[in-house]
PDB file of C-alpha atoms in Angstrom:
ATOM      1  CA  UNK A   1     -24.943 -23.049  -5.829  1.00  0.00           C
ATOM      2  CA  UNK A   2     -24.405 -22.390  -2.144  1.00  0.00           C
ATOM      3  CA  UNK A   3     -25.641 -25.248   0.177  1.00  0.00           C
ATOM      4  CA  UNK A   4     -25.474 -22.896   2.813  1.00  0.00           C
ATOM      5  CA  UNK A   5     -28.827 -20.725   3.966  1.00  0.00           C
ATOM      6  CA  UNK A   6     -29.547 -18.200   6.810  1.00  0.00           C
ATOM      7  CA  UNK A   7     -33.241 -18.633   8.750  1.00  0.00           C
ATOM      8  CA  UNK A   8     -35.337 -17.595   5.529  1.00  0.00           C
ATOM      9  CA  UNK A   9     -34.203 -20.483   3.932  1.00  0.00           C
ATOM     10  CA  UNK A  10     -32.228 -18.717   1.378  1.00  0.00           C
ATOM     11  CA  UNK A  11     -28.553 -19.259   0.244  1.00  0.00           C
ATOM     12  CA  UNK A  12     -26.129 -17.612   1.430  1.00  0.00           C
ATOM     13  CA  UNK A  13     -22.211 -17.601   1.017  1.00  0.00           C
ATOM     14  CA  UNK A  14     -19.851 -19.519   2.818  1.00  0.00           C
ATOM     15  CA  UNK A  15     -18.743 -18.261   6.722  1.00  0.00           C
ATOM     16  CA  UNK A  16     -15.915 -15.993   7.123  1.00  0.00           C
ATOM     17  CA  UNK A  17     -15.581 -15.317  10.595  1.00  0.00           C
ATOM     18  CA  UNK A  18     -12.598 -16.035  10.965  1.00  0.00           C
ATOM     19  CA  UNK A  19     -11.593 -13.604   8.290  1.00  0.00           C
ATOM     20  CA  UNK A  20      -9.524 -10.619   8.438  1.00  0.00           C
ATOM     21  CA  UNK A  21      -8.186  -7.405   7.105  1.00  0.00           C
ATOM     22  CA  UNK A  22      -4.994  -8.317   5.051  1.00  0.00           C
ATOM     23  CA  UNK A  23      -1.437  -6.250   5.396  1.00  0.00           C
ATOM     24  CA  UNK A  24      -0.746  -3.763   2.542  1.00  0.00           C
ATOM     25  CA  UNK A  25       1.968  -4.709   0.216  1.00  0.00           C
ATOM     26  CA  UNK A  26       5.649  -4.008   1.794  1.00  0.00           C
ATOM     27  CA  UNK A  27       9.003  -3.156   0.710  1.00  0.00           C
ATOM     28  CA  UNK A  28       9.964  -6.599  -0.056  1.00  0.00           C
ATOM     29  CA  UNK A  29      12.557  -8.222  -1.882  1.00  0.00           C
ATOM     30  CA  UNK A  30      11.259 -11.878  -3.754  1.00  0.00           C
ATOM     31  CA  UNK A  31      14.547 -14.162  -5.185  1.00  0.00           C
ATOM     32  CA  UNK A  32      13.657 -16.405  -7.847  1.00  0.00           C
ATOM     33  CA  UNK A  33      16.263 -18.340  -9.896  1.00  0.00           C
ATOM     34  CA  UNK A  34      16.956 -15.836 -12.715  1.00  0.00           C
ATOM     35  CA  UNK A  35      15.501 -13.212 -11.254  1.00  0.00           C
ATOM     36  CA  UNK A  36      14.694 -10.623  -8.227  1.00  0.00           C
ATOM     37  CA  UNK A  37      11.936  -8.801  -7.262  1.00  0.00           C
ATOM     38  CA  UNK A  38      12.834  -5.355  -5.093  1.00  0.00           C
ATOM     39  CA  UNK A  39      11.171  -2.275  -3.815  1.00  0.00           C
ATOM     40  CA  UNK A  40      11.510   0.536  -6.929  1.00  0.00           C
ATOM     41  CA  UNK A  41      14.310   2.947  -6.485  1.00  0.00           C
ATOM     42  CA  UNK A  42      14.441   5.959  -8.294  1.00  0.00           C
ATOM     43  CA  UNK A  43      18.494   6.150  -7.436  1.00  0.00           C
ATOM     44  CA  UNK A  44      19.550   2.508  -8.308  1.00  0.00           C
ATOM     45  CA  UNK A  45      17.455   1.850 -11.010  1.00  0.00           C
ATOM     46  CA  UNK A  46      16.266   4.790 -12.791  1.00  0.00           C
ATOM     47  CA  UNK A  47      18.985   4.882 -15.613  1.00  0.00           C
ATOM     48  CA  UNK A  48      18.724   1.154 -15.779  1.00  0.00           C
ATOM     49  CA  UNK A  49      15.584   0.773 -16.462  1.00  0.00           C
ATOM     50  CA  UNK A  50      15.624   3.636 -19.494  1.00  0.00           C
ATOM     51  CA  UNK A  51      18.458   1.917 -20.967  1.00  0.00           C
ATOM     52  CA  UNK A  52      16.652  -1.440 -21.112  1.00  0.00           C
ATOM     53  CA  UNK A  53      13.067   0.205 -22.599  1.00  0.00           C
ATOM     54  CA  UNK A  54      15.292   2.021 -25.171  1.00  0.00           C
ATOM     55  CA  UNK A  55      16.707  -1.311 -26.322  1.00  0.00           C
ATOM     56  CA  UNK A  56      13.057  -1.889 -27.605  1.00  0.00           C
ATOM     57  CA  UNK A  57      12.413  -1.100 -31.596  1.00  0.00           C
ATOM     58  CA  UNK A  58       9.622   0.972 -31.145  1.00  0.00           C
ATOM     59  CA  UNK A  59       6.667   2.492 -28.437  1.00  0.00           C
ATOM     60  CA  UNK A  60       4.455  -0.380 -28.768  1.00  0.00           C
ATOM     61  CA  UNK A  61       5.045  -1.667 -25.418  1.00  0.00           C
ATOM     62  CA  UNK A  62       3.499   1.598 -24.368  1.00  0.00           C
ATOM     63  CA  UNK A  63       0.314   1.373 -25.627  1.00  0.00           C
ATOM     64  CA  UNK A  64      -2.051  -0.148 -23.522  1.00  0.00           C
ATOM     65  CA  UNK A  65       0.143   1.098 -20.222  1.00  0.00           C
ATOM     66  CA  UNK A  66      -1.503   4.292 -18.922  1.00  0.00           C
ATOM     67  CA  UNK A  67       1.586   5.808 -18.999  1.00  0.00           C
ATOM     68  CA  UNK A  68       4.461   6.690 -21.365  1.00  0.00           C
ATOM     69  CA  UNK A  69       5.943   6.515 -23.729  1.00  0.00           C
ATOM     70  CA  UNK A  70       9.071   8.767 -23.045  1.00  0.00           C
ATOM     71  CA  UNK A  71      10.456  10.770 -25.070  1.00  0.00           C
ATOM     72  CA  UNK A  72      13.792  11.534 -22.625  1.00  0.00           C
ATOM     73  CA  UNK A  73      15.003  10.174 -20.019  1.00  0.00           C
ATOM     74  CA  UNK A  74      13.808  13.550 -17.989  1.00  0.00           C
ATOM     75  CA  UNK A  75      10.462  12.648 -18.370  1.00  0.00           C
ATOM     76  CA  UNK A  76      11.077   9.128 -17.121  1.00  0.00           C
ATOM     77  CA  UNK A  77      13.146   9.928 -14.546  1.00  0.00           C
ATOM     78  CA  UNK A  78       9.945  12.234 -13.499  1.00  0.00           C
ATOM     79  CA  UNK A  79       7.812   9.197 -13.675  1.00  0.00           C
ATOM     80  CA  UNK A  80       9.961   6.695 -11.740  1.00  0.00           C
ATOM     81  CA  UNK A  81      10.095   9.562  -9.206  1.00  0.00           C
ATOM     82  CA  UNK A  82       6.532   9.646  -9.147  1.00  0.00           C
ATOM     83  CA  UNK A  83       5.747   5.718  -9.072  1.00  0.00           C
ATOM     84  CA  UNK A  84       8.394   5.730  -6.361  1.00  0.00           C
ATOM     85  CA  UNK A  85       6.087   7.735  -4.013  1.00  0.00           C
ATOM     86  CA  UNK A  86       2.938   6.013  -5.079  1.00  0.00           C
ATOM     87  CA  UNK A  87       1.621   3.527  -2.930  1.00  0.00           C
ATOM     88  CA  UNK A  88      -1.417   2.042  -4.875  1.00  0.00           C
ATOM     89  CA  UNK A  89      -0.179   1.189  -7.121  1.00  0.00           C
ATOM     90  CA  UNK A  90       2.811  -0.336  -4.849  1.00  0.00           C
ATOM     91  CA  UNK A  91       6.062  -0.386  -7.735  1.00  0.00           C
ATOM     92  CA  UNK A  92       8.462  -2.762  -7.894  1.00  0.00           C
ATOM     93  CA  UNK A  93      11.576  -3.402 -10.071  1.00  0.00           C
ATOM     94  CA  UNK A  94      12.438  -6.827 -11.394  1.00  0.00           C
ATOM     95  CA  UNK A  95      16.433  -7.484 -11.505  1.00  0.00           C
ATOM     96  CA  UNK A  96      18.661  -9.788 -13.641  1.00  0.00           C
ATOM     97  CA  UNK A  97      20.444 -11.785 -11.058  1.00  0.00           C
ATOM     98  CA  UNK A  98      23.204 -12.776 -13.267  1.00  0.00           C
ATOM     99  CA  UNK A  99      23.811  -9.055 -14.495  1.00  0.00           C
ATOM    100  CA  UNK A 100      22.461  -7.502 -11.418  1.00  0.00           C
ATOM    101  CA  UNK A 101      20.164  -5.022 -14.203  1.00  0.00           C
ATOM    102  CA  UNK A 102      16.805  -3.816 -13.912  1.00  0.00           C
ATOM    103  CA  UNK A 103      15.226  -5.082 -16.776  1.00  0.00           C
ATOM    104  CA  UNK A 104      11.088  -4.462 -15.796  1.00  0.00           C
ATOM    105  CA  UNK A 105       8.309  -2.928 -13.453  1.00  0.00           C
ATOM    106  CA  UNK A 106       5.110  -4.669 -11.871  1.00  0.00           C
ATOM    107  CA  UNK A 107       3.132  -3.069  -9.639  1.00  0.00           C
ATOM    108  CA  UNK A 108       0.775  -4.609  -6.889  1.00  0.00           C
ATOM    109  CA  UNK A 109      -2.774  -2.255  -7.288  1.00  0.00           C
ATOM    110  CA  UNK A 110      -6.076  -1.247  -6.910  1.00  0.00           C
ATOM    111  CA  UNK A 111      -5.114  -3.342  -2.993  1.00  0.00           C
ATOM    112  CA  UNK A 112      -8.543  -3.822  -0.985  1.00  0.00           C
ATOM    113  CA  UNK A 113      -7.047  -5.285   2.324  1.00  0.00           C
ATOM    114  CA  UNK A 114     -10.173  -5.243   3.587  1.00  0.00           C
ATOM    115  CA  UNK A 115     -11.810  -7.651   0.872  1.00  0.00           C
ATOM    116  CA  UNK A 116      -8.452  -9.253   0.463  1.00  0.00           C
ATOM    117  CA  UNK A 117      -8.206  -9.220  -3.275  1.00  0.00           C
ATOM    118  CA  UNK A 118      -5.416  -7.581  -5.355  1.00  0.00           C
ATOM    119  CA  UNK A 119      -4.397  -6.567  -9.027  1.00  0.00           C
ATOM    120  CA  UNK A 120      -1.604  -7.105 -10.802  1.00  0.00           C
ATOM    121  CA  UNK A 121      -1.063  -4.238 -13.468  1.00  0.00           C
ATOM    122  CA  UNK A 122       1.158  -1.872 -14.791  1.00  0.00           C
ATOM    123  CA  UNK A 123       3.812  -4.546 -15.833  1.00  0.00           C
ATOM    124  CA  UNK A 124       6.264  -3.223 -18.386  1.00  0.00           C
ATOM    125  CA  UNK A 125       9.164  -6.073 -19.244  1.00  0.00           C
ATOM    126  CA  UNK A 126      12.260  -4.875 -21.555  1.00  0.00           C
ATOM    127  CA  UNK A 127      13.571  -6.733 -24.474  1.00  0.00           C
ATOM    128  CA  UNK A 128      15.848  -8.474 -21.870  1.00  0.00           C
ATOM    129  CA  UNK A 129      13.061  -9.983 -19.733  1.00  0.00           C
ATOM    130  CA  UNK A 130      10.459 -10.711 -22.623  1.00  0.00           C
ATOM    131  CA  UNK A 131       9.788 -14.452 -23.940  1.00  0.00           C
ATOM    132  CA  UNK A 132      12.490 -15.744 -21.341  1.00  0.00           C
ATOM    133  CA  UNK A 133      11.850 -18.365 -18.106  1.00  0.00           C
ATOM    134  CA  UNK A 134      12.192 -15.359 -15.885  1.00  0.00           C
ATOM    135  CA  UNK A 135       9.613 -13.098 -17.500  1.00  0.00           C
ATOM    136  CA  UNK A 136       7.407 -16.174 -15.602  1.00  0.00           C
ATOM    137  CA  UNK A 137       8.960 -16.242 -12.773  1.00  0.00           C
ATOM    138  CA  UNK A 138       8.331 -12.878 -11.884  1.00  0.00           C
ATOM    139  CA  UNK A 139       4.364 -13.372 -11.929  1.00  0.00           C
ATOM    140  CA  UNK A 140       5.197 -16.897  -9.969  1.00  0.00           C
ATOM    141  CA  UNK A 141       7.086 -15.072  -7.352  1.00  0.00           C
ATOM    142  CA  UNK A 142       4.214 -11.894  -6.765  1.00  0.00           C
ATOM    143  CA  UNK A 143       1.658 -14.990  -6.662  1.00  0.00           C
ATOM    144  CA  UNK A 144       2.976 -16.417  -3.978  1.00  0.00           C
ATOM    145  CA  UNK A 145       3.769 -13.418  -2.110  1.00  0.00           C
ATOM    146  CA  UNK A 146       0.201 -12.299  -2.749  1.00  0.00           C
ATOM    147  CA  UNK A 147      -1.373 -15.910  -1.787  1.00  0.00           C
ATOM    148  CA  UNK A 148       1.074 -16.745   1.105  1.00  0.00           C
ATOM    149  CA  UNK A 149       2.810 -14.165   2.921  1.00  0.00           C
ATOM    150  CA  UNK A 150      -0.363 -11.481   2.459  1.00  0.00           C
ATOM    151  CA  UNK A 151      -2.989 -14.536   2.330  1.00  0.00           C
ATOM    152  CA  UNK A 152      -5.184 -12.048   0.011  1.00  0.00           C
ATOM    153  CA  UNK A 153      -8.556 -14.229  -1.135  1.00  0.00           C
ATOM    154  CA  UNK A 154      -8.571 -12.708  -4.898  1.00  0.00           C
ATOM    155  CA  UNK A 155      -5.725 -12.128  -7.315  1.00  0.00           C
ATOM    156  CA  UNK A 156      -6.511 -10.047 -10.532  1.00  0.00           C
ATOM    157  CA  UNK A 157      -5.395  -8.935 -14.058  1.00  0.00           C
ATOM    158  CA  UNK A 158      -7.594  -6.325 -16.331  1.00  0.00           C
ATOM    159  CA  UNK A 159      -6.438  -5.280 -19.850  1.00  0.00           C
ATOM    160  CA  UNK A 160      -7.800  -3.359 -22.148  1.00  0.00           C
ATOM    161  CA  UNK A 161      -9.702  -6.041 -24.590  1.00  0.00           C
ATOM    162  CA  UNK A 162      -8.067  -4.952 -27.871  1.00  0.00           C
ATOM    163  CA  UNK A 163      -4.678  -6.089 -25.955  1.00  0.00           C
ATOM    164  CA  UNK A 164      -4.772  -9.848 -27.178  1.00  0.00           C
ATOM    165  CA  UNK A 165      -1.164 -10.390 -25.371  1.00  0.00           C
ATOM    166  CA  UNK A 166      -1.564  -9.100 -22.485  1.00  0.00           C
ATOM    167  CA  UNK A 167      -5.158 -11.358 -22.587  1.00  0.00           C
ATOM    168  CA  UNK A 168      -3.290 -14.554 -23.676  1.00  0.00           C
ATOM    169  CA  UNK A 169      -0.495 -14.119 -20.923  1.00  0.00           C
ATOM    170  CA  UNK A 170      -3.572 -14.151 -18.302  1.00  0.00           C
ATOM    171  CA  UNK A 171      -4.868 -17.253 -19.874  1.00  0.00           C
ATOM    172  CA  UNK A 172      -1.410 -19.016 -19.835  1.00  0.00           C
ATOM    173  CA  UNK A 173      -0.543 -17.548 -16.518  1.00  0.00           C
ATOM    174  CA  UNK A 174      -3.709 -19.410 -14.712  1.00  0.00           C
ATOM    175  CA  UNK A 175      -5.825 -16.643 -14.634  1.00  0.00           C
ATOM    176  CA  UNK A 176      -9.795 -17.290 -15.460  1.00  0.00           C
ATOM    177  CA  UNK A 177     -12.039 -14.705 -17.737  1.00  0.00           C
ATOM    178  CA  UNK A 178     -14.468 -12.965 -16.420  1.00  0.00           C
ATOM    179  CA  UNK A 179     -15.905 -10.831 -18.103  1.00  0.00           C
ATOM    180  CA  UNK A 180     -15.667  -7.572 -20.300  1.00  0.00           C
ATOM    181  CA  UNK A 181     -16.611  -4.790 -18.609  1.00  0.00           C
ATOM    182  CA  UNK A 182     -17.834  -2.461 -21.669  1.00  0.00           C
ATOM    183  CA  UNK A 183     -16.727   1.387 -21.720  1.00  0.00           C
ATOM    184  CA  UNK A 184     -14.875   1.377 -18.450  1.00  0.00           C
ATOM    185  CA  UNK A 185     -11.859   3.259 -19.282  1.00  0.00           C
ATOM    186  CA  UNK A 186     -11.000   6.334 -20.808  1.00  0.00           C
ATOM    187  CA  UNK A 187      -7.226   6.892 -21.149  1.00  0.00           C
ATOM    188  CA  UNK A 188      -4.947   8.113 -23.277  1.00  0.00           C
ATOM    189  CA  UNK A 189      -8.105   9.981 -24.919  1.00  0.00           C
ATOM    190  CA  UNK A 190     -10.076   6.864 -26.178  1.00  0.00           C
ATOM    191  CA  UNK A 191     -12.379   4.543 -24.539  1.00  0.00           C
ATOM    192  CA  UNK A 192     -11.284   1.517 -22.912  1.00  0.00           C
ATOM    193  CA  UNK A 193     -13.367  -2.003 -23.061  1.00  0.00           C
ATOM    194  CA  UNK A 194     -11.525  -3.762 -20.091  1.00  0.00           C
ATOM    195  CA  UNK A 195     -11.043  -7.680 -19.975  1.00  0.00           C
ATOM    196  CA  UNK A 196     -11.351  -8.899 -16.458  1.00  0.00           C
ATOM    197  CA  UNK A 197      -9.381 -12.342 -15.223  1.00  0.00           C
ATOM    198  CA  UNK A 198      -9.031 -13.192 -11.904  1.00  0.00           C
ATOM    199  CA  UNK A 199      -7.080 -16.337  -9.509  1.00  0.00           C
ATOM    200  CA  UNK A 200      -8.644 -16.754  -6.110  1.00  0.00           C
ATOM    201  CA  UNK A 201      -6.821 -18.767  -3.405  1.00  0.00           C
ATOM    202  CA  UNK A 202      -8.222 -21.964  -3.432  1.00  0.00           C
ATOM    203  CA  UNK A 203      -6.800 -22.362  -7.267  1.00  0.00           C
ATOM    204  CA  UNK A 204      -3.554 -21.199  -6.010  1.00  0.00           C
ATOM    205  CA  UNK A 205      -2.136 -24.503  -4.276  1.00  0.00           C
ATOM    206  CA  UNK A 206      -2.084 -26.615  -8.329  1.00  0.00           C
ATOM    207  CA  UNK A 207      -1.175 -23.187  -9.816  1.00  0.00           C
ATOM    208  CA  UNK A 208       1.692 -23.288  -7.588  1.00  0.00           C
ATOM    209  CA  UNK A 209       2.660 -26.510  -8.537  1.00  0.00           C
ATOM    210  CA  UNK A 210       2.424 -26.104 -12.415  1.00  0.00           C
ATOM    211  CA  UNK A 211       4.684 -23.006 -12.116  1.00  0.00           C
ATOM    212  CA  UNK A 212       7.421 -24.833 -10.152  1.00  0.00           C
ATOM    213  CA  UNK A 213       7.221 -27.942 -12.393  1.00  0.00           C
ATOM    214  CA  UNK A 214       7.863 -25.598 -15.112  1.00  0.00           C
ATOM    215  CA  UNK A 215      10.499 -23.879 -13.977  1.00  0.00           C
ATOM    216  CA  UNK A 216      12.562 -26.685 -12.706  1.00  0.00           C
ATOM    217  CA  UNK A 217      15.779 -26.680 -14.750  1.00  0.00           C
ATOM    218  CA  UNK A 218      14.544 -30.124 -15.890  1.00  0.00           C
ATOM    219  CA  UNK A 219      12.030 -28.880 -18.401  1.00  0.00           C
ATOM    220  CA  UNK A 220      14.601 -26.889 -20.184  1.00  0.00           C
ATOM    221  CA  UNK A 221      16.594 -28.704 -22.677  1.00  0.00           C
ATOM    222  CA  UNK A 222      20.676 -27.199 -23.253  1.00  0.00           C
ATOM    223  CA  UNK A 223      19.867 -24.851 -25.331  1.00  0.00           C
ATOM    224  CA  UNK A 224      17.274 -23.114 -22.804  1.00  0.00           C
ATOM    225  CA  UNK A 225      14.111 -23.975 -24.940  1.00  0.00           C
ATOM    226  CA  UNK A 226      11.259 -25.403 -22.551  1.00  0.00           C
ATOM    227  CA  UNK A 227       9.908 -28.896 -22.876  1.00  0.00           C
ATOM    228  CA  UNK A 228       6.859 -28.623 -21.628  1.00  0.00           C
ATOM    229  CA  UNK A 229       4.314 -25.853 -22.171  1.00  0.00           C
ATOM    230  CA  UNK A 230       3.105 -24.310 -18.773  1.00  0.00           C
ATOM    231  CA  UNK A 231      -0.671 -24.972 -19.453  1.00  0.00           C
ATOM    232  CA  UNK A 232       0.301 -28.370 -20.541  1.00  0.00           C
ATOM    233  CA  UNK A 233       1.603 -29.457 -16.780  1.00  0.00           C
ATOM    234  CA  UNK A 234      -1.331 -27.498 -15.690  1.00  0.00           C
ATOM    235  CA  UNK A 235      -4.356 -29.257 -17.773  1.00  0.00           C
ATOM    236  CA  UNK A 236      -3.989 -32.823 -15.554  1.00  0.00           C
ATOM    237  CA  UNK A 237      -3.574 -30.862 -12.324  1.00  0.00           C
TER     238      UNK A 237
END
């Protein structure tokens, strides 16, 4: 409970004065150790991007995305075009360094500058980015550009709740439930129940710290596998 109150004597939250109205998300480029994060181009990365999706054995990955699948590269090229001139959501591409491939897309959304919080959504990671150290680095690296460079106060991730991966990937990530908000969707012609999570900025400092304990090349042994889990270094944080 607040231990702050205003002249009625009743609580009230804590001052923000001092507070305010956040930049939007830019055309940034983030450099991790395995990976990049770059503004989405529909010339560089297009073609890359539908060769890495196609490597997948079915649509799957497609069905809790409010887009796709795609049936032909026409129609994705028509969609890359289109997320390309978007600005909420704000796209980005995520880049093998090693290869120099575009191998995903994240997207910054739903961006109240005025309230300072932020979602995460729209993230769609190819068979070369999934289950590897990078696929965390990404959400490390958007963290921190969300936390520190933008200072936004809230950082969130929704799902649909049927999605149990995209729900345990929050949990692992650092991000605290919510909530289920009950009939709040409807897409793809069916009703979405959406799962709520959310990181504010005072979490951020020991979330930052778990995620660069993890990926230090230390807790990987030689054949890549890690050694510790990431909510493992998180719990005595």
């Amino acid at each position: 409970m607040s231990e702050l109150k205003n002249i009625f004597g009743q609580p009230i939250g804590q001052s923000m004065k001092k507070w305010t109205t956040r930049p939007l998300p830019q055309d940034i480029t983030l450099e991790g150790q395995d990976c990049l994060i770059e503004p989405l181009s529909p010339e560089l990365h297009t073609k890359s991007l539908f060769q890495a999706f196609s490597l997948a054995e079915n649509e799957s990955d497609w069905t809790y995305l409010f887009f796709g699948p795609f049936t032909n590269f026409e129609n994705f090229k028509e969609f890359i075009t289109m997320a390309y001139q978007s600005t909420d959501p704000k796209y980005y591409t995520i880049m093998d360094k090693t290869s120099g491939e575009a191998i995903g897309l994240i997207s910054l959304m739903r961006i109240d500058p005025v309230h300072g919080v932020i979602e995460v959504g729209n993230v769609v990671f190819s068979e070369k980015l999934k289950r590897k150290p990078a696929a965390t680095e990404v959400q490390y690296l958007l963290m921190k550009y969300v936390f520190e460079s933008l200072q936004y106060r809230r950082y969130e991730w929704k799902c649909d709740n049927f999605n149990l991966p995209s729900k345990k990937a929050a949990q692992r990530l650092g991000f605290q439930f919510e909530g289920l908000f009950r009939q709040a969707i409807v897409y793809k012609e069916r009703t979405r129940d959406t799962a709520w999570f959310s990181i504010i900025d005072s979490e951020w400092p020991l979330l930052k710290q778990a995620f660069e304990l993890w990926l230090s090349p230390t807790n990987f042994d030689e054949t890549g596998r890690q050694i510790n889990r990431l909510e493992s270094i998180r719990i005595p944080l």
